[in-house]
Amino acid sequence: VKKLYNFAFLDEGSKREIRRATLKAIAIPGYQVPFASREMPIARGWGTGGLQLTLSLVGRSDTLKVIDQGADESVNAVNIKKLVGATTGVSVTEETAEATLIQSRHRIPEVSLRKDQIVVLQVPNPEPLRFVEPQEAVTKRLHAEKDYSGAFLILFEQIVRHGRVAHGADHPVMVHDRYVMAPSPIPRFDNPKLDSSEALILLGAGREKKIYAVPPYTRVVSLDFEDRPFEVEDMSGRRCRICGAADVYFDELVDDETGETYFCCNDTSFCAAHRAASSVVPVPGRDR
Amino acid sequence: MGYVAVKGGAKAIEASIERLTYERLKQRRSLDVEDVAGGLRLLIDQVMSEGSLYDREVAALAVKQAEGSPEEAVFLLRAYRSTLPRKYYSRTIESETMRAERRISATFKDIPGGQLLGASHDYTHRILDPALLEEDHRSAGEWLDRWVDRAKGTGAVSTNGHYYLPKVLDYLRRQGLMEAVPKDDSPPKDITKEPLTFPSSRSERLQILTRGQTGAVTALGYASLRGYGPLLHPTVAELRVGHVAILVNPPQNSDAESEADAYYVGEIQITEVESVVPVTVSAGQNRSEISFELGYGVCFGRNETKAVAMSLLDQCLERPDAGYPTHDEEFVLLHIDSVEASGFISHLKLPHYVTFQSELDSARASRDGVDPGAPT
């Protein structure tokens, strides 16, 4: 028991198996490859799928960035960064541009990514058809037969009930005209970033034991109807109180003193860089 | 603004972890791992079973570190297990060779080899014993010496258990009352190395059931008994608790069969249950007769409720029935794992600022009667 853990925690046999599943996932964009997900030292649902991808890929020369709902210092990100750091010793960064490996919970960074970067997204529910069909054996067949009427039916019912498509995050996408895929609960705002991305995007669901991928330059189209086109969250008219940025995804906050609502960039590393580069002076006394 | 403050989150988390250690140690008492292993025997058993790793010392450490929370201790064991290379598979264990410490049957009063009560809480009154408040290492030792002396004197009390007891079910089998099942010698799938796919094989189902969370397996087994199943009363044909030997073939001769060729790597304590469930089978010409089906339950250590409940669920899943959740393999197998269930429930405590903001956007739009989906 007293011996130190392996490099990158998992034993080499497990890592090899995860990489094999990953290669298959890259070869079949959007297809969910089952894998024998290992139990990790962080909880199921806290990014164990993403973590296993990261640990199977990380090498000594990598630079790692971990994001939790946009923030580098949020609980989940800190947890994962600490574990990977402690078991590998690789350098970690908050700068998106410096990272070779980016594990993220539910956001794709605001700055555009490069082809020498890999994004690993954490996935709670990999099955976009789960709402219409609880049984795995059935959804697997629906994918094989490219029977996606259920996926469109969900959208249709939302329009009937709410007058609009009411998917919050995790709006399903069609990957390269073949597989309908759950993009993980990224906001709709981030869906367009999946399309023809230069970076390789890997998605890992630890509890549900699936790995899937959006390889570089893959067509990714958010599901919609001709007369009800896909729309991202409305961020118009908002500006970041800290850095002044517009047209990014915002956190909504309430001022403790005045009780008024204000906005900050959700992507904290983008916010810090934008603030350093711009001449915007933050509102005095409200600097967070 | 909660725990995702733009900066300083990492420091707050460090402090929280320190606080946890403080809570564990604030009475200025440290629990000896040996005391955990000796005094919390059944908790260790449960943790090893759900943790799917048989090592009493490691399990005791996990229980200490987890301050006695089974779900945390199981979590620690499972994570540790992920770091261990798996080099061998043991030979099949024939459980007739068990060194039985307890063995009972609910089907027949007199069974070949006899009923052996062993150690059980079953026959106690659940009345708190204030004498234990005063118990210490010395009085424990004295009690033990007296008991061992008495055992030596009578020869009737064995601390070692009994070897080679025949199976109760063999009697029913010989009489042709058990449903005949074709022998299946296909190698079991290892659910920790191959992903589970549906429909599942029995080997996969048994592996998932045996490492299932005790409470979850018990609850679902209970549900099947109470009416979320075709209301058949199963009977425990045999329940055994005892030690079985683990034998491993030498790597250069992995198909060896003779005893002399195998390596003995140690023994483990298990609880094994074989229950029988009455079923109606067709006997041709519009006649039907009653026969019995087997339900099998087994787990590390002593955990009889779990093993009995597992045997019920095993039989349920052998007869899929969309009408009952306990007969639906996806419902049962995907929801009884401690690490998976507790993990996903606990993830609800993580920040959901991005996803909730997205939901809020939809909620506000639907309330305003705005229809951003409409063509403009």
XYZ file of C-alpha atoms in Angstrom:
664
model
C 0.000 0.000 0.000
C 2.808 2.326 0.828
C 4.251 2.393 -2.674
C 3.646 5.469 -4.782
C 1.053 5.346 -7.475
C 1.912 4.709 -11.155
C 2.754 7.525 -13.572
C -0.658 8.976 -14.441
C -2.294 6.768 -11.815
C -3.641 3.962 -14.019
C -1.673 0.827 -14.801
C -0.232 0.724 -18.338
C -2.604 -2.031 -19.475
C -5.614 0.113 -18.631
C -4.160 3.144 -20.374
C -3.493 1.157 -23.518
C -7.053 -0.116 -23.546
C -8.455 3.406 -23.166
C -6.255 4.644 -26.022
C -7.482 1.828 -28.246
C -11.089 2.857 -27.572
C -10.099 6.471 -28.277
C -8.582 5.579 -31.648
C -11.764 3.768 -32.588
C -13.798 6.792 -31.524
C -11.697 9.067 -33.734
C -12.151 6.678 -36.652
C -15.950 6.793 -36.297
C -16.805 10.430 -35.476
C -19.712 10.777 -33.074
C -20.027 7.056 -32.374
C -20.041 6.066 -28.697
C -17.338 3.453 -28.119
C -17.940 1.395 -24.961
C -14.922 0.931 -22.709
C -14.327 -0.711 -19.332
C -14.248 2.517 -17.379
C -12.020 2.328 -14.288
C -12.915 3.645 -10.886
C -10.996 6.822 -10.262
C -9.985 8.653 -7.100
C -12.569 11.325 -7.883
C -16.288 10.624 -7.879
C -18.299 9.312 -10.777
C -20.025 12.308 -12.287
C -17.056 14.511 -11.420
C -15.318 13.933 -14.720
C -13.959 10.410 -14.462
C -14.462 9.797 -18.193
C -12.537 12.918 -19.090
C -9.941 12.128 -16.459
C -9.313 8.661 -17.853
C -8.844 10.144 -21.328
C -6.448 12.747 -19.951
C -4.443 10.194 -17.949
C -4.214 7.789 -20.883
C -2.927 10.587 -23.151
C -0.744 12.718 -20.925
C 3.004 12.527 -21.464
C 5.857 14.202 -19.643
C 6.112 17.029 -22.192
C 2.424 17.983 -22.023
C 1.051 21.165 -20.535
C -2.326 20.709 -18.934
C -5.227 23.071 -18.446
C -8.390 22.075 -16.598
C -11.609 24.070 -16.640
C -14.785 23.582 -14.601
C -17.780 25.439 -16.022
C -15.410 28.031 -17.416
C -13.270 28.518 -14.326
C -9.722 27.248 -13.744
C -10.045 27.496 -9.980
C -13.406 25.874 -9.455
C -13.699 22.725 -7.302
C -13.744 20.160 -10.062
C -10.885 21.748 -11.992
C -8.712 22.068 -8.908
C -9.399 18.469 -7.975
C -8.448 17.073 -11.358
C -5.445 19.326 -11.848
C -4.093 18.299 -8.465
C -4.480 14.613 -9.195
C -2.894 14.717 -12.633
C -0.148 16.975 -11.302
C 0.588 14.733 -8.330
C 0.752 11.530 -10.380
C 2.610 12.891 -13.436
C 4.433 16.079 -12.502
C 3.446 17.717 -15.822
C 3.179 21.475 -15.906
C -0.233 23.048 -15.577
C -1.381 26.345 -16.969
C -4.399 28.621 -17.011
C -3.437 30.092 -20.394
C -5.496 28.377 -23.053
C -2.858 29.034 -25.722
C -0.088 27.394 -23.686
C -1.944 24.130 -23.072
C -1.477 21.007 -25.171
C -4.181 19.117 -23.317
C -7.337 20.838 -22.076
C -9.831 18.988 -19.931
C -13.058 20.874 -19.557
C -16.348 20.495 -17.800
C -19.093 21.970 -19.935
C -17.277 24.788 -21.753
C -15.140 25.158 -24.843
C -12.712 28.065 -24.338
C -13.564 31.423 -25.916
C -10.275 31.703 -27.823
C -9.994 29.499 -30.888
C -8.051 26.306 -30.526
C -5.166 24.970 -32.606
C -4.453 21.646 -34.235
C -1.714 20.804 -31.723
C -4.232 20.930 -28.898
C -6.600 18.236 -27.617
C -9.795 19.126 -25.799
C -11.253 16.529 -23.433
C -14.874 17.133 -22.469
C -16.496 15.524 -19.431
C -19.812 13.869 -20.226
C -22.559 12.994 -17.735
C -25.058 11.529 -20.224
C -23.541 10.429 -23.543
C -26.787 9.135 -25.031
C -28.753 11.837 -26.894
C -31.705 9.455 -27.299
C -31.994 8.554 -23.608
C -34.973 10.884 -23.158
C -37.006 8.916 -25.650
C -35.647 5.459 -24.878
C -34.345 4.296 -21.488
C -32.884 1.023 -22.767
C -29.305 0.940 -23.945
C -29.874 -2.092 -26.176
C -32.576 -0.158 -28.064
C -30.724 3.150 -28.439
C -27.732 1.261 -29.796
C -29.945 -0.177 -32.526
C -31.479 3.223 -33.292
C -27.978 4.631 -33.869
C -27.034 1.664 -36.051
C -30.120 2.213 -38.181
C -29.643 5.993 -38.156
C -33.168 6.229 -36.816
C -33.190 9.697 -35.316
C -36.882 10.489 -35.453
C -36.835 10.382 -31.619
C -34.160 13.082 -31.422
C -36.242 15.384 -33.616
C -39.400 14.445 -31.761
C -37.882 15.795 -28.542
C -37.224 19.137 -30.237
C -40.693 19.144 -31.808
C -42.421 18.512 -28.495
C -40.473 21.339 -26.897
C -41.672 23.698 -29.618
C -45.264 22.550 -29.142
C -45.095 23.012 -25.383
C -42.892 26.059 -24.984
C -43.068 27.701 -28.383
C -39.348 27.179 -28.789
C -36.628 24.586 -28.521
C -36.028 24.396 -24.804
C -32.851 22.369 -24.596
C -30.672 24.281 -22.198
C -27.179 22.996 -22.557
C -26.344 19.690 -24.275
C -28.276 20.508 -27.465
C -27.785 17.448 -29.720
C -25.698 17.647 -32.882
C -25.349 15.634 -36.074
C -21.729 14.616 -36.598
C -20.536 14.334 -40.179
C -24.016 13.423 -41.438
C -23.987 10.108 -39.611
C -24.295 10.001 -35.801
C -26.427 12.172 -33.569
C -24.254 13.033 -30.589
C -24.665 14.623 -27.162
C -22.040 17.393 -27.127
C -21.942 17.171 -23.294
C -23.681 19.982 -21.384
C -21.810 22.792 -23.075
C -24.095 25.774 -23.607
C -25.635 26.093 -27.070
C -23.286 29.067 -27.341
C -20.389 26.604 -27.697
C -22.007 24.217 -30.190
C -20.745 26.122 -33.263
C -17.171 25.764 -31.945
C -17.400 22.009 -32.521
C -17.899 22.452 -36.266
C -14.654 22.047 -38.231
C -12.644 22.528 -35.088
C -8.892 22.514 -35.635
C -8.305 20.808 -32.315
C -9.201 17.178 -31.682
C -12.199 16.996 -29.347
C -12.594 13.882 -27.219
C -15.576 13.170 -25.001
C -15.450 10.765 -22.074
C -18.309 9.428 -19.958
C -16.866 7.485 -17.032
C -20.019 6.332 -15.294
C -21.752 5.461 -18.556
C -18.496 3.920 -19.859
C -18.357 5.557 -23.292
C -15.726 7.419 -25.296
C -16.515 9.396 -28.428
C -14.812 12.001 -30.555
C -15.082 14.902 -32.935
C -11.894 14.701 -34.999
C -10.474 17.921 -36.528
C -12.367 19.398 -39.476
C -15.501 17.340 -38.878
C -18.898 18.737 -39.869
C -20.986 19.258 -36.753
C -24.518 20.606 -37.149
C -26.861 21.373 -34.245
C -30.230 19.678 -34.750
C -33.032 22.024 -35.755
C -35.889 22.472 -38.218
C -35.857 24.575 -41.394
C -38.462 26.957 -39.985
C -37.054 26.838 -36.447
C -33.335 27.364 -36.819
C -30.925 26.586 -33.994
C -30.198 29.548 -31.743
C -27.536 30.110 -29.122
C -28.278 31.705 -25.730
C -29.014 35.393 -25.996
C -25.982 37.225 -24.619
C -26.707 40.482 -26.454
C -26.405 43.762 -24.638
C -24.224 42.259 -21.903
C -20.719 43.310 -21.033
C -18.249 41.877 -18.580
C -17.986 44.047 -15.480
C -14.361 43.009 -15.018
C -12.852 43.200 -18.517
C -15.554 44.816 -20.623
C -15.789 41.978 -23.109
C -18.941 41.414 -25.160
C -20.146 38.468 -27.251
C -18.827 35.839 -24.866
C -20.704 33.493 -22.516
C -21.493 35.252 -19.258
C -22.013 34.303 -15.635
C -24.946 36.123 -14.090
C -24.177 37.580 -10.670
C -25.881 39.707 -8.076
C -24.150 42.610 -6.410
C -24.142 42.001 -2.640
C -24.610 45.675 -1.826
C -26.951 47.078 -4.462
C -28.787 43.864 -5.308
C -28.477 44.604 -9.009
C -27.677 41.951 -11.604
C -24.387 42.170 -13.457
C -22.322 39.949 -15.736
C -18.805 38.529 -15.858
C -17.025 36.424 -18.453
C -17.607 32.776 -17.683
C -14.217 31.842 -19.168
C -11.973 33.183 -16.410
C -8.687 32.759 -18.256
C -10.100 34.647 -21.263
C -11.297 37.357 -18.893
C -7.885 37.776 -17.261
C -6.115 37.959 -20.628
C -8.672 40.374 -22.073
C -8.429 42.592 -19.035
C -4.646 42.701 -19.242
C -4.773 43.525 -22.952
C -7.514 46.134 -22.835
C -7.581 49.568 -21.265
C -10.966 49.100 -19.612
C -10.864 50.257 -16.027
C -13.074 48.132 -13.815
C -15.814 49.840 -11.881
C -14.204 50.952 -8.594
C -15.155 48.948 -5.531
C -16.755 46.238 -7.578
C -13.607 44.527 -8.669
C -13.861 40.820 -8.037
C -20.543 34.171 -4.525
C -19.992 30.619 -3.522
C -17.129 28.378 -4.265
C -16.244 29.307 -7.831
C -14.820 32.694 -6.995
C -12.604 33.682 -9.865
C -9.473 33.465 -7.717
C -8.762 31.797 -4.429
C -10.807 28.672 -5.076
C -7.781 26.436 -4.769
C -6.906 27.900 -1.352
C -10.442 27.472 -0.073
C -10.404 23.834 -1.167
C -7.086 23.183 0.602
C -8.547 24.651 3.774
C -11.653 22.501 3.432
C -9.529 19.346 3.155
C -7.567 20.369 6.252
C -10.802 20.941 8.087
C -11.784 17.360 7.264
C -8.646 16.060 8.958
C -9.442 18.284 11.922
C -12.904 16.741 12.236
C -11.358 13.264 12.176
C -8.808 14.039 14.869
C -10.479 16.658 17.050
C -11.210 14.228 19.901
C -7.428 13.710 20.068
C -7.993 10.025 19.425
C -6.510 8.055 16.571
C -8.125 4.814 15.564
C -5.666 1.955 15.262
C -6.020 0.183 11.903
C -5.697 -3.122 13.749
C -8.664 -2.211 15.944
C -10.653 -1.411 12.811
C -9.716 -4.752 11.253
C -10.487 -6.655 14.440
C -13.529 -4.859 15.770
C -15.319 -3.752 12.613
C -15.196 -7.121 10.913
C -18.555 -6.878 9.140
C -17.929 -3.351 7.908
C -14.607 -4.519 6.480
C -16.464 -7.392 4.803
C -19.022 -5.055 3.284
C -16.379 -2.631 2.078
C -14.278 -5.407 0.498
C -17.342 -6.845 -1.208
C -18.579 -3.547 -2.649
C -15.015 -2.443 -3.298
C -14.380 -5.634 -5.244
C -10.982 -6.066 -3.648
C -10.155 -8.686 -1.012
C -7.544 -7.274 1.323
C -8.467 -6.824 4.980
C -5.550 -4.514 5.751
C -6.187 -2.162 2.852
C -9.912 -2.199 3.632
C -9.237 -1.349 7.276
C -7.071 1.569 6.202
C -9.854 2.737 3.894
C -12.411 2.540 6.709
C -10.158 4.564 8.992
C -9.504 7.178 6.332
C -13.203 7.341 5.446
C -14.182 7.747 9.107
C -16.381 4.688 8.782
C -18.427 5.814 5.788
C -18.902 2.667 3.687
C -19.407 4.595 0.449
C -16.184 6.561 0.945
C -14.211 3.460 1.943
C -15.515 1.530 -1.064
C -14.573 4.464 -3.253
C -10.999 4.397 -1.913
C -10.677 0.673 -2.561
C -12.058 0.867 -6.077
C -9.727 3.701 -6.990
C -6.774 1.787 -5.561
C -7.870 -1.263 -7.534
C -7.616 0.728 -10.781
C -3.872 1.076 -10.280
C -3.173 -2.642 -9.931
C -2.197 -4.667 -12.993
C -4.238 -7.843 -13.253
C -1.937 -10.702 -14.050
C -3.846 -13.911 -13.355
C -7.256 -15.421 -13.226
C -7.802 -17.991 -10.526
C -9.113 -21.458 -11.154
C -12.810 -22.041 -10.712
C -13.630 -22.564 -7.043
C -15.827 -25.554 -6.265
C -17.641 -24.366 -3.191
C -18.155 -27.887 -1.820
C -14.512 -27.570 -0.809
C -15.298 -24.598 1.410
C -14.062 -24.715 4.964
C -17.520 -23.887 6.295
C -17.971 -21.886 9.474
C -21.702 -21.594 9.076
C -24.105 -23.542 6.945
C -27.866 -23.584 7.182
C -30.764 -24.716 5.059
C -34.367 -23.520 5.101
C -35.606 -26.328 2.865
C -34.925 -29.381 5.022
C -34.575 -29.835 8.755
C -31.977 -32.540 8.396
C -29.396 -32.049 5.683
C -26.423 -34.287 4.882
C -23.563 -32.897 6.952
C -25.967 -31.174 9.349
C -26.954 -27.589 10.044
C -24.075 -25.545 11.392
C -25.115 -22.277 12.984
C -21.668 -20.763 13.359
C -21.588 -17.072 14.277
C -24.650 -15.004 13.484
C -26.628 -12.049 14.776
C -29.775 -13.875 13.682
C -30.356 -15.495 17.055
C -29.605 -12.481 19.247
C -32.016 -9.979 20.704
C -31.165 -6.538 19.450
C -30.801 -5.072 22.895
C -27.986 -2.639 23.563
C -25.388 -4.173 25.853
C -24.104 -1.578 28.326
C -21.389 -4.007 29.454
C -19.548 -3.232 26.226
C -19.033 0.323 27.466
C -16.615 -1.129 30.013
C -14.975 -3.722 27.737
C -11.247 -3.332 27.175
C -8.398 -5.354 25.650
C -7.814 -7.210 28.948
C -11.407 -8.303 29.503
C -11.640 -9.280 25.832
C -8.598 -11.508 26.258
C -10.016 -13.117 29.389
C -13.303 -13.957 27.695
C -11.414 -15.455 24.772
C -9.228 -17.668 26.975
C -12.255 -19.024 28.836
C -14.048 -19.786 25.565
C -11.086 -21.567 24.014
C -10.568 -23.660 27.171
C -14.149 -24.780 27.086
C -13.874 -25.608 23.383
C -10.843 -27.801 23.987
C -12.630 -29.598 26.813
C -15.709 -30.614 24.838
C -14.199 -31.085 21.427
C -17.575 -29.974 20.110
C -16.550 -26.426 19.335
C -14.192 -25.994 16.453
C -12.571 -22.725 15.553
C -11.533 -24.067 12.172
C -14.774 -25.020 10.517
C -15.786 -28.082 8.580
C -14.504 -29.344 5.259
C -16.271 -30.818 2.253
C -19.952 -30.590 2.934
C -22.204 -31.814 0.103
C -24.632 -29.348 -1.489
C -28.247 -29.428 -0.324
C -29.405 -28.798 -3.870
C -27.836 -32.045 -5.079
C -30.678 -33.865 -3.301
C -33.314 -31.951 -5.275
C -31.302 -32.443 -8.444
C -31.150 -36.207 -7.964
C -34.924 -36.267 -7.585
C -35.310 -34.413 -10.886
C -37.064 -31.476 -9.218
C -34.585 -28.825 -10.350
C -35.029 -27.316 -13.782
C -32.377 -28.937 -15.981
C -29.864 -26.368 -17.211
C -27.311 -27.098 -19.917
C -23.754 -26.849 -18.647
C -22.148 -23.559 -19.627
C -18.371 -23.628 -19.551
C -17.814 -20.490 -21.606
C -15.135 -18.340 -19.948
C -16.637 -15.542 -17.847
C -16.346 -11.983 -19.148
C -14.404 -9.656 -16.857
C -16.606 -6.596 -16.319
C -13.642 -4.591 -15.093
C -11.778 -5.098 -18.368
C -14.552 -5.381 -20.933
C -17.479 -2.992 -21.206
C -20.870 -4.325 -20.210
C -23.198 -4.665 -23.181
C -26.854 -5.660 -23.293
C -28.260 -8.241 -23.318
C -25.711 -9.252 -20.692
C -24.317 -12.682 -19.943
C -24.926 -14.361 -16.595
C -21.254 -14.039 -15.656
C -21.514 -10.273 -16.101
C -24.718 -10.085 -14.080
C -23.256 -12.062 -11.182
C -20.149 -9.883 -11.078
C -22.182 -6.689 -10.948
C -24.566 -8.067 -8.340
C -21.777 -9.305 -6.070
C -20.093 -5.910 -5.952
C -23.381 -4.038 -5.749
C -24.093 -1.702 -2.865
C -25.484 -3.765 0.002
C -28.440 -1.448 0.556
C -29.317 -1.261 -3.129
C -29.120 -5.034 -3.667
C -31.170 -5.588 -0.521
C -33.812 -3.024 -1.549
C -34.283 -4.451 -5.029
C -34.271 -8.025 -3.748
C -36.906 -6.991 -1.222
C -38.984 -5.327 -3.939
C -38.972 -8.551 -5.969
C -40.209 -10.415 -2.931
C -42.907 -7.916 -2.024
C -44.713 -7.742 -5.309
C -42.554 -6.097 -7.983
C -42.155 -9.549 -9.415
C -44.486 -12.475 -9.987
C -44.948 -13.052 -6.225
C -43.175 -16.341 -5.808
C -41.777 -17.228 -2.457
C -38.198 -18.351 -2.811
C -36.599 -20.637 -0.236
C -32.991 -20.612 0.870
C -31.794 -24.116 0.073
C -28.391 -23.444 1.502
C -26.448 -20.561 2.962
C -22.783 -20.997 3.732
C -20.131 -18.785 5.210
C -16.575 -20.012 5.110
C -13.165 -19.915 3.544
C -12.263 -21.100 0.068
C -8.790 -21.571 -1.384
C -7.648 -19.556 -4.391
C -5.521 -21.515 -6.844
C -3.707 -20.018 -9.800
C -2.213 -21.926 -12.703
C 1.469 -21.365 -13.512
C 1.791 -18.925 -16.437
C 3.646 -21.458 -18.590
C 0.858 -23.982 -18.105
C -2.314 -21.951 -17.919
C -4.584 -24.892 -18.810
C -3.247 -27.228 -16.113
C -5.920 -29.139 -14.248
C -4.210 -31.304 -11.672
C -3.937 -30.061 -8.110
C -0.169 -30.448 -8.089
C 0.279 -27.973 -10.939
C -1.441 -25.042 -9.247
C -0.134 -22.348 -6.964
C -2.043 -21.722 -3.750
C -2.214 -17.953 -3.309
C -4.328 -17.805 -0.169
C -7.905 -18.125 0.952
C -10.851 -15.775 1.107
C -13.956 -15.774 3.225
C -17.211 -15.741 1.294
C -20.944 -15.991 1.866
C -22.709 -18.220 -0.631
C -26.444 -18.674 -1.087
C -28.385 -21.050 -3.263
C -32.092 -20.372 -3.229
C -34.845 -22.189 -5.052
C -37.805 -20.541 -6.689
C -40.864 -22.520 -7.784
C -41.729 -22.106 -11.477
C -44.402 -23.571 -13.645
C -43.119 -25.450 -16.659
C -44.989 -27.005 -19.502
C -45.077 -30.781 -19.478
C -46.714 -31.108 -22.887
C -50.330 -31.930 -23.803
C -51.638 -28.818 -22.052
C -50.242 -30.064 -18.769
C -47.966 -28.060 -16.596
C -45.957 -28.994 -13.525
C -44.060 -27.214 -10.821
C -40.317 -27.262 -10.891
C -37.577 -25.300 -9.135
C -35.117 -22.768 -10.464
C -31.868 -21.781 -8.849
C -30.928 -18.296 -7.728
C -27.264 -17.818 -6.852
C -25.735 -15.266 -4.544
C -22.167 -14.894 -3.385
C -20.083 -12.133 -1.893
C -16.797 -11.470 -0.147
C -16.838 -11.807 3.619
C -19.940 -12.269 5.717
C -22.927 -10.420 4.366
C -25.893 -12.746 4.400
C -28.678 -10.310 3.576
C -26.840 -9.168 0.486
C -26.053 -12.711 -0.651
C -29.684 -13.819 -0.230
C -30.979 -10.704 -2.028
C -28.464 -11.305 -4.800
C -29.733 -14.847 -5.241
C -33.269 -13.489 -5.711
C -32.138 -10.904 -8.261
C -30.075 -13.496 -10.136
C -33.185 -15.573 -10.653
C -35.265 -12.494 -11.545
C -32.808 -11.472 -14.244
C -32.759 -14.984 -15.680
C -36.418 -14.404 -16.511
C -36.630 -10.971 -18.144
C -40.042 -9.362 -17.779
C -40.668 -5.826 -18.976
C -43.520 -5.544 -16.457
C -41.236 -5.527 -13.427
C -38.165 -3.353 -12.821
C -36.544 -6.137 -10.797
C -36.676 -8.336 -13.907
C -35.172 -5.602 -16.129
C -31.429 -6.120 -16.343
C -30.618 -2.539 -17.296
C -32.665 -1.204 -14.390
C -31.011 -3.482 -11.853
C -27.436 -3.700 -13.116
C -26.938 -0.038 -13.945
C -28.152 1.344 -10.637
C -26.748 -0.768 -7.809
C -23.091 0.182 -7.955
C -22.016 2.211 -4.927
C -19.325 4.228 -6.669
C -21.501 5.055 -9.655
C -24.658 5.902 -7.747
C -23.042 7.922 -4.962
C -20.742 9.644 -7.448
C -23.451 10.826 -9.763
C -25.688 11.921 -6.930
C -22.819 13.874 -5.378
C -21.981 15.603 -8.662
C -25.174 17.602 -8.189
C -23.164 19.577 -5.630
C -20.715 20.741 -8.290
C -21.183 24.200 -9.787
C -23.720 24.198 -12.622
C -23.405 27.881 -13.454
C -23.016 27.415 -17.191
C -25.737 24.849 -17.682
C -28.143 26.624 -15.364
C -27.551 29.922 -17.172
C -28.480 28.150 -20.386
C -31.631 26.764 -18.785
C -32.458 30.180 -17.417
C -32.195 31.586 -20.933
C -34.789 29.068 -22.126
C -37.012 29.602 -19.097
C -37.051 33.377 -19.448
C -37.724 33.208 -23.165
C -40.627 30.829 -22.676
C -42.152 33.092 -20.015
C -41.776 36.254 -22.074
C -43.665 34.555 -24.857
C -40.712 35.440 -27.012
C -40.153 32.934 -29.762
C -36.527 33.180 -30.823
C -37.000 30.031 -32.886
C -39.425 31.751 -35.266
C -38.073 33.048 -38.574
C -37.405 36.775 -38.516
